PDB file of C-alpha atoms in Angstrom:
ATOM      1  CA  MET A   1      70.960  29.933 -31.780  1.00 56.00           C
ATOM      2  CA  THR A   2      70.097  32.945 -34.254  1.00 57.00           C
ATOM      3  CA  PHE A   3      70.911  33.047 -38.114  1.00 58.00           C
ATOM      4  CA  ARG A   4      71.689  35.793 -39.020  1.00 60.00           C
ATOM      5  CA  ALA A   5      72.109  36.533 -42.782  1.00 82.00           C
ATOM      6  CA  ARG A   6      74.520  39.303 -44.232  1.00 92.00           C
ATOM      7  CA  GLU A   7      73.741  42.157 -46.383  1.00 95.00           C
ATOM      8  CA  VAL A   8      73.899  42.276 -49.659  1.00 96.00           C
ATOM      9  CA  ALA A   9      76.679  44.470 -51.659  1.00 98.00           C
ATOM     10  CA  THR A  10      74.862  46.819 -53.714  1.00 98.00           C
ATOM     11  CA  SER A  11      75.815  46.267 -57.203  1.00 98.00           C
ATOM     12  CA  THR A  12      75.626  49.237 -59.922  1.00 98.00           C
ATOM     13  CA  VAL A  13      76.323  48.259 -64.025  1.00 98.00           C
ATOM     14  CA  LEU A  14      77.865  51.485 -65.469  1.00 98.00           C
ATOM     15  CA  ILE A  15      78.534  50.113 -68.772  1.00 98.00           C
ATOM     16  CA  ASP A  16      77.476  46.863 -70.350  1.00 98.00           C
ATOM     17  CA  ASP A  17      78.342  46.744 -73.891  1.00 98.00           C
ATOM     18  CA  ASP A  18      79.823  44.310 -76.585  1.00 98.00           C
ATOM     19  CA  LYS A  19      83.515  44.336 -75.013  1.00 98.00           C
ATOM     20  CA  VAL A  20      83.468  44.991 -71.307  1.00 98.00           C
ATOM     21  CA  ARG A  21      80.577  45.063 -68.442  1.00 98.00           C
ATOM     22  CA  VAL A  22      82.018  47.452 -65.723  1.00 98.00           C
ATOM     23  CA  THR A  23      80.575  47.345 -62.195  1.00 98.00           C
ATOM     24  CA  ARG A  24      80.577  49.881 -59.154  1.00 98.00           C
ATOM     25  CA  TRP A  25      80.154  47.670 -55.656  1.00 98.00           C
ATOM     26  CA  ASP A  26      79.173  49.239 -52.615  1.00 98.00           C
ATOM     27  CA  PHE A  27      79.269  47.511 -49.351  1.00 98.00           C
ATOM     28  CA  ALA A  28      77.896  48.474 -45.521  1.00 98.00           C
ATOM     29  CA  PRO A  29      80.144  47.071 -43.549  1.00 97.00           C
ATOM     30  CA  GLY A  30      79.765  43.177 -43.077  1.00 97.00           C
ATOM     31  CA  ALA A  31      77.999  43.319 -46.453  1.00 98.00           C
ATOM     32  CA  GLU A  32      78.436  40.215 -49.211  1.00 97.00           C
ATOM     33  CA  THR A  33      78.534  39.512 -53.074  1.00 97.00           C
ATOM     34  CA  GLY A  34      77.055  35.978 -52.170  1.00 95.00           C
ATOM     35  CA  TRP A  35      79.293  33.216 -53.858  1.00 95.00           C
ATOM     36  CA  HIS A  36      79.736  33.267 -57.760  1.00 97.00           C
ATOM     37  CA  ARG A  37      81.987  32.263 -60.286  1.00 98.00           C
ATOM     38  CA  HIS A  38      83.950  34.842 -62.292  1.00 98.00           C
ATOM     39  CA  GLY A  39      82.854  33.675 -66.159  1.00 98.00           C
ATOM     40  CA  MET A  40      85.198  36.498 -67.506  1.00 98.00           C
ATOM     41  CA  ASP A  41      88.999  37.438 -66.793  1.00 98.00           C
ATOM     42  CA  TYR A  42      88.431  40.724 -64.726  1.00 98.00           C
ATOM     43  CA  VAL A  43      90.150  43.972 -63.097  1.00 98.00           C
ATOM     44  CA  VAL A  44      89.089  45.608 -59.986  1.00 98.00           C
ATOM     45  CA  THR A  45      90.279  49.373 -58.730  1.00 98.00           C
ATOM     46  CA  THR A  46      89.658  50.402 -54.933  1.00 98.00           C
ATOM     47  CA  ILE A  47      87.626  53.274 -54.364  1.00 98.00           C
ATOM     48  CA  THR A  48      87.889  53.015 -50.975  1.00 98.00           C
ATOM     49  CA  ARG A  49      90.372  51.469 -48.872  1.00 98.00           C
ATOM     50  CA  CYS A  50      89.057  48.368 -48.707  1.00 98.00           C
ATOM     51  CA  GLU A  51      89.015  45.239 -45.976  1.00 98.00           C
ATOM     52  CA  PHE A  52      88.627  42.195 -47.957  1.00 97.00           C
ATOM     53  CA  LEU A  53      87.201  39.255 -46.130  1.00 97.00           C
ATOM     54  CA  LEU A  54      87.477  36.398 -48.988  1.00 97.00           C
ATOM     55  CA  GLU A  55      85.644  33.054 -48.492  1.00 97.00           C
ATOM     56  CA  GLU A  56      86.814  30.458 -50.932  1.00 96.00           C
ATOM     57  CA  PRO A  57      85.665  27.157 -51.665  1.00 94.00           C
ATOM     58  CA  GLY A  58      86.523  24.334 -49.127  1.00 95.00           C
ATOM     59  CA  GLY A  59      85.801  26.761 -46.433  1.00 95.00           C
ATOM     60  CA  GLY A  60      88.906  28.448 -46.209  1.00 95.00           C
ATOM     61  CA  SER A  61      88.896  32.520 -45.756  1.00 97.00           C
ATOM     62  CA  ARG A  62      91.748  35.111 -46.414  1.00 97.00           C
ATOM     63  CA  ARG A  63      91.537  38.892 -45.484  1.00 98.00           C
ATOM     64  CA  VAL A  64      93.078  40.943 -48.137  1.00 97.00           C
ATOM     65  CA  GLU A  65      93.400  45.249 -46.904  1.00 98.00           C
ATOM     66  CA  MET A  66      93.886  47.845 -50.007  1.00 98.00           C
ATOM     67  CA  GLU A  67      94.098  51.684 -50.135  1.00 98.00           C
ATOM     68  CA  PRO A  68      91.865  53.848 -52.143  1.00 98.00           C
ATOM     69  CA  GLY A  69      93.152  53.629 -56.135  1.00 98.00           C
ATOM     70  CA  ILE A  70      95.083  50.082 -56.347  1.00 98.00           C
ATOM     71  CA  ALA A  71      94.309  47.851 -59.268  1.00 98.00           C
ATOM     72  CA  TYR A  72      94.681  44.193 -59.268  1.00 98.00           C
ATOM     73  CA  ARG A  73      93.586  41.969 -62.519  1.00 98.00           C
ATOM     74  CA  ARG A  74      92.209  38.054 -62.103  1.00 98.00           C
ATOM     75  CA  ASP A  75      91.470  35.597 -64.629  1.00 98.00           C
ATOM     76  CA  GLU A  76      88.381  33.563 -65.430  1.00 98.00           C
ATOM     77  CA  GLY A  77      87.234  30.722 -63.202  1.00 98.00           C
ATOM     78  CA  VAL A  78      87.499  32.382 -59.709  1.00 97.00           C
ATOM     79  CA  GLU A  79      84.949  31.285 -57.453  1.00 97.00           C
ATOM     80  CA  HIS A  80      84.277  33.066 -54.001  1.00 97.00           C
ATOM     81  CA  ASN A  81      82.437  35.633 -51.850  1.00 97.00           C
ATOM     82  CA  VAL A  82      83.606  38.687 -51.327  1.00 97.00           C
ATOM     83  CA  VAL A  83      82.121  40.035 -47.825  1.00 97.00           C
ATOM     84  CA  ASN A  84      83.684  44.214 -46.462  1.00 98.00           C
ATOM     85  CA  GLY A  85      85.705  42.436 -42.899  1.00 97.00           C
ATOM     86  CA  GLY A  86      86.019  45.966 -41.695  1.00 97.00           C
ATOM     87  CA  SER A  87      84.175  48.744 -39.914  1.00 97.00           C
ATOM     88  CA  GLU A  88      83.774  51.091 -42.575  1.00 98.00           C
ATOM     89  CA  PRO A  89      81.720  51.249 -45.878  1.00 98.00           C
ATOM     90  CA  MET A  90      83.868  50.060 -48.949  1.00 98.00           C
ATOM     91  CA  ALA A  91      83.561  50.753 -52.850  1.00 98.00           C
ATOM     92  CA  PHE A  92      85.396  49.482 -55.709  1.00 98.00           C
ATOM     93  CA  VAL A  93      85.140  49.591 -59.665  1.00 98.00           C
ATOM     94  CA  GLU A  94      85.345  45.452 -61.575  1.00 98.00           C
ATOM     95  CA  VAL A  95      85.883  45.900 -65.290  1.00 98.00           C
ATOM     96  CA  GLU A  96      84.419  42.206 -66.873  1.00 98.00           C
ATOM     97  CA  LEU A  97      86.715  41.778 -69.929  1.00 98.00           C
ATOM     98  CA  LYS A  98      83.734  40.008 -72.696  1.00 98.00           C
TER      99      LYS A  98
END
């Protein structure tokens, strides 16, 4: 059996001050963020079409597709691994509220 690790998504911090942290995330097809727990409330806005594969605690996963320019908000405490489940690069901006 061959184990193949996923490529890691690229994160670029655009702003990090006392109010917010703004990060651009870029994913090659199949790339992932790695498992993480959000320590702050956050807003995500898609830049490209995004085909999210969201791996969740307990072994579950779900797919979510979003067009460019869609925004959504989540509360602190979300735990997951975000994977580009599509065949094209994807990108979004995440704004964490401090």
